[in-house]
Structure formats: C-alpha cells, structure tokens
Amino acid sequence: MILHHLNCGCICPWVARVIPGALPKTFCCHCLLIEYGDRLVLVDAGFSTLDCATPSRLGITHKLLGFQLDPRETALHHLRRL
C-alpha cells in the first residue's frame, strides 16, 4: 500500500489579511490518495476542475475563505501526473 499526500489547493481567509496574526495567511487543502495494488482510493477530493472554471458554484464561501483555485492543483491533475 502506498499513501500519496496531495496538495489540492490553498485557502487564504480574509480574516488573516484583515487581522494580522489571527490565523495563518494560507492553509493547504490536503487530499489523500491510497494506492492498494491496482486500486486507487481518493479521500477528500478537494476542489474540482469545474470549481476552478466556475468559482460561483462555491457560493459566498469562495470569497470569505479566499479559495485559490488552480486547475493544476486538482486531484484529477495529480492523478494524471502520477
């Protein structure tokens, strides 16, 4: 069994920008990919390529939490790369 730790995006909450020291400025969105023989299990897929193309799908949380949506950080991109 192989465990892959994937960085599937970043969150930059507005509170961290407004009140220095209140929170870390960025948080990484970690997803796990478990490789077991010829099977793959993805735990918490993170943001999708559709979320990156259409951030409005995420509602107001996109702006409040400052999601940094990069298609190169989606689980799909990581799976193809691996």
PDB file of C-alpha atoms in Angstrom:
ATOM      1  CA  MET A   1       0.000   0.000   0.000  1.00  0.00           C
ATOM      2  CA  ILE A   2       1.276   3.457  -0.932  1.00  0.00           C
ATOM      3  CA  LEU A   3      -0.129   6.656   0.561  1.00  0.00           C
ATOM      4  CA  HIS A   4       0.152   9.837  -1.510  1.00  0.00           C
ATOM      5  CA  HIS A   5      -0.327  13.204   0.177  1.00  0.00           C
ATOM      6  CA  LEU A   6      -1.699  15.651  -2.422  1.00  0.00           C
ATOM      7  CA  ASN A   7      -1.880  19.429  -2.163  1.00  0.00           C
ATOM      8  CA  CYS A   8      -5.235  20.167  -3.796  1.00  0.00           C
ATOM      9  CA  GLY A   9      -5.449  23.917  -3.353  1.00  0.00           C
ATOM     10  CA  CYS A  10      -4.984  26.729  -0.873  1.00  0.00           C
ATOM     11  CA  ILE A  11      -7.296  28.780   1.280  1.00  0.00           C
ATOM     12  CA  CYS A  12      -6.393  32.371   2.154  1.00  0.00           C
ATOM     13  CA  PRO A  13      -9.088  33.562   4.617  1.00  0.00           C
ATOM     14  CA  TRP A  14      -9.916  37.263   4.577  1.00  0.00           C
ATOM     15  CA  VAL A  15      -9.675  37.403   8.389  1.00  0.00           C
ATOM     16  CA  ALA A  16      -5.961  36.587   8.140  1.00  0.00           C
ATOM     17  CA  ARG A  17      -5.489  39.566   5.830  1.00  0.00           C
ATOM     18  CA  VAL A  18      -7.562  41.968   7.965  1.00  0.00           C
ATOM     19  CA  ILE A  19      -6.332  40.936  11.433  1.00  0.00           C
ATOM     20  CA  PRO A  20      -2.640  40.010  11.283  1.00  0.00           C
ATOM     21  CA  GLY A  21      -1.785  37.059  13.498  1.00  0.00           C
ATOM     22  CA  ALA A  22      -5.419  35.915  13.912  1.00  0.00           C
ATOM     23  CA  LEU A  23      -4.900  32.945  11.588  1.00  0.00           C
ATOM     24  CA  PRO A  24      -2.195  31.642   9.294  1.00  0.00           C
ATOM     25  CA  LYS A  25      -2.313  33.507   5.973  1.00  0.00           C
ATOM     26  CA  THR A  26      -2.737  30.321   3.967  1.00  0.00           C
ATOM     27  CA  PHE A  27      -3.980  26.803   4.559  1.00  0.00           C
ATOM     28  CA  CYS A  28      -3.247  23.913   2.232  1.00  0.00           C
ATOM     29  CA  CYS A  29      -6.078  21.584   1.259  1.00  0.00           C
ATOM     30  CA  HIS A  30      -4.648  18.112   1.667  1.00  0.00           C
ATOM     31  CA  CYS A  31      -6.185  15.091  -0.009  1.00  0.00           C
ATOM     32  CA  LEU A  32      -5.053  11.523   0.370  1.00  0.00           C
ATOM     33  CA  LEU A  33      -4.653   9.015  -2.419  1.00  0.00           C
ATOM     34  CA  ILE A  34      -4.303   5.409  -1.319  1.00  0.00           C
ATOM     35  CA  GLU A  35      -2.740   3.086  -3.849  1.00  0.00           C
ATOM     36  CA  TYR A  36      -3.547  -0.531  -2.978  1.00  0.00           C
ATOM     37  CA  GLY A  37      -2.415  -2.991  -5.635  1.00  0.00           C
ATOM     38  CA  ASP A  38      -4.167  -1.930  -8.826  1.00  0.00           C
ATOM     39  CA  ARG A  39      -6.801   0.090  -6.949  1.00  0.00           C
ATOM     40  CA  LEU A  40      -6.883   3.780  -6.051  1.00  0.00           C
ATOM     41  CA  VAL A  41      -8.911   5.335  -3.253  1.00  0.00           C
ATOM     42  CA  LEU A  42      -9.204   9.122  -3.116  1.00  0.00           C
ATOM     43  CA  VAL A  43     -10.020  10.577   0.309  1.00  0.00           C
ATOM     44  CA  ASP A  44     -11.456  14.115   0.152  1.00  0.00           C
ATOM     45  CA  ALA A  45     -11.228  15.136  -3.493  1.00  0.00           C
ATOM     46  CA  GLY A  46     -10.863  18.865  -2.772  1.00  0.00           C
ATOM     47  CA  PHE A  47     -11.809  21.382  -5.463  1.00  0.00           C
ATOM     48  CA  SER A  48     -12.794  20.096  -8.882  1.00  0.00           C
ATOM     49  CA  THR A  49     -11.772  21.379 -12.300  1.00  0.00           C
ATOM     50  CA  LEU A  50     -15.373  22.627 -12.626  1.00  0.00           C
ATOM     51  CA  ASP A  51     -14.962  24.609  -9.378  1.00  0.00           C
ATOM     52  CA  CYS A  52     -11.826  26.199 -10.855  1.00  0.00           C
ATOM     53  CA  ALA A  53     -13.627  27.100 -14.078  1.00  0.00           C
ATOM     54  CA  THR A  54     -16.781  28.358 -12.311  1.00  0.00           C
ATOM     55  CA  PRO A  55     -15.953  29.648  -8.805  1.00  0.00           C
ATOM     56  CA  SER A  56     -19.524  30.921  -8.368  1.00  0.00           C
ATOM     57  CA  ARG A  57     -20.511  27.263  -7.773  1.00  0.00           C
ATOM     58  CA  LEU A  58     -18.894  27.599  -4.345  1.00  0.00           C
ATOM     59  CA  GLY A  59     -21.122  30.494  -3.276  1.00  0.00           C
ATOM     60  CA  ILE A  60     -20.066  33.182  -0.843  1.00  0.00           C
ATOM     61  CA  THR A  61     -17.554  30.875   0.867  1.00  0.00           C
ATOM     62  CA  HIS A  62     -15.277  31.319  -2.145  1.00  0.00           C
ATOM     63  CA  LYS A  63     -14.848  34.984  -1.288  1.00  0.00           C
ATOM     64  CA  LEU A  64     -14.906  34.659   2.513  1.00  0.00           C
ATOM     65  CA  LEU A  65     -12.327  31.899   2.664  1.00  0.00           C
ATOM     66  CA  GLY A  66     -10.249  33.118  -0.271  1.00  0.00           C
ATOM     67  CA  PHE A  67     -10.054  29.846  -2.178  1.00  0.00           C
ATOM     68  CA  GLN A  68      -7.090  29.827  -4.550  1.00  0.00           C
ATOM     69  CA  LEU A  69      -8.481  27.738  -7.397  1.00  0.00           C
ATOM     70  CA  ASP A  70      -5.798  26.385  -9.688  1.00  0.00           C
ATOM     71  CA  PRO A  71      -6.660  23.525 -12.092  1.00  0.00           C
ATOM     72  CA  ARG A  72      -3.077  22.239 -11.672  1.00  0.00           C
ATOM     73  CA  GLU A  73      -3.842  21.548  -8.002  1.00  0.00           C
ATOM     74  CA  THR A  74      -6.965  19.442  -8.519  1.00  0.00           C
ATOM     75  CA  ALA A  75      -6.985  15.766  -7.614  1.00  0.00           C
ATOM     76  CA  LEU A  76      -7.675  14.945 -11.275  1.00  0.00           C
ATOM     77  CA  HIS A  77      -4.485  16.735 -12.353  1.00  0.00           C
ATOM     78  CA  HIS A  78      -2.457  14.929  -9.675  1.00  0.00           C
ATOM     79  CA  LEU A  79      -3.917  11.558 -10.682  1.00  0.00           C
ATOM     80  CA  ARG A  80      -2.985  12.125 -14.310  1.00  0.00           C
ATOM     81  CA  ARG A  81       0.519  13.231 -13.314  1.00  0.00           C
ATOM     82  CA  LEU A  82       1.082  10.184 -11.119  1.00  0.00           C
TER      83      LEU A  82
END
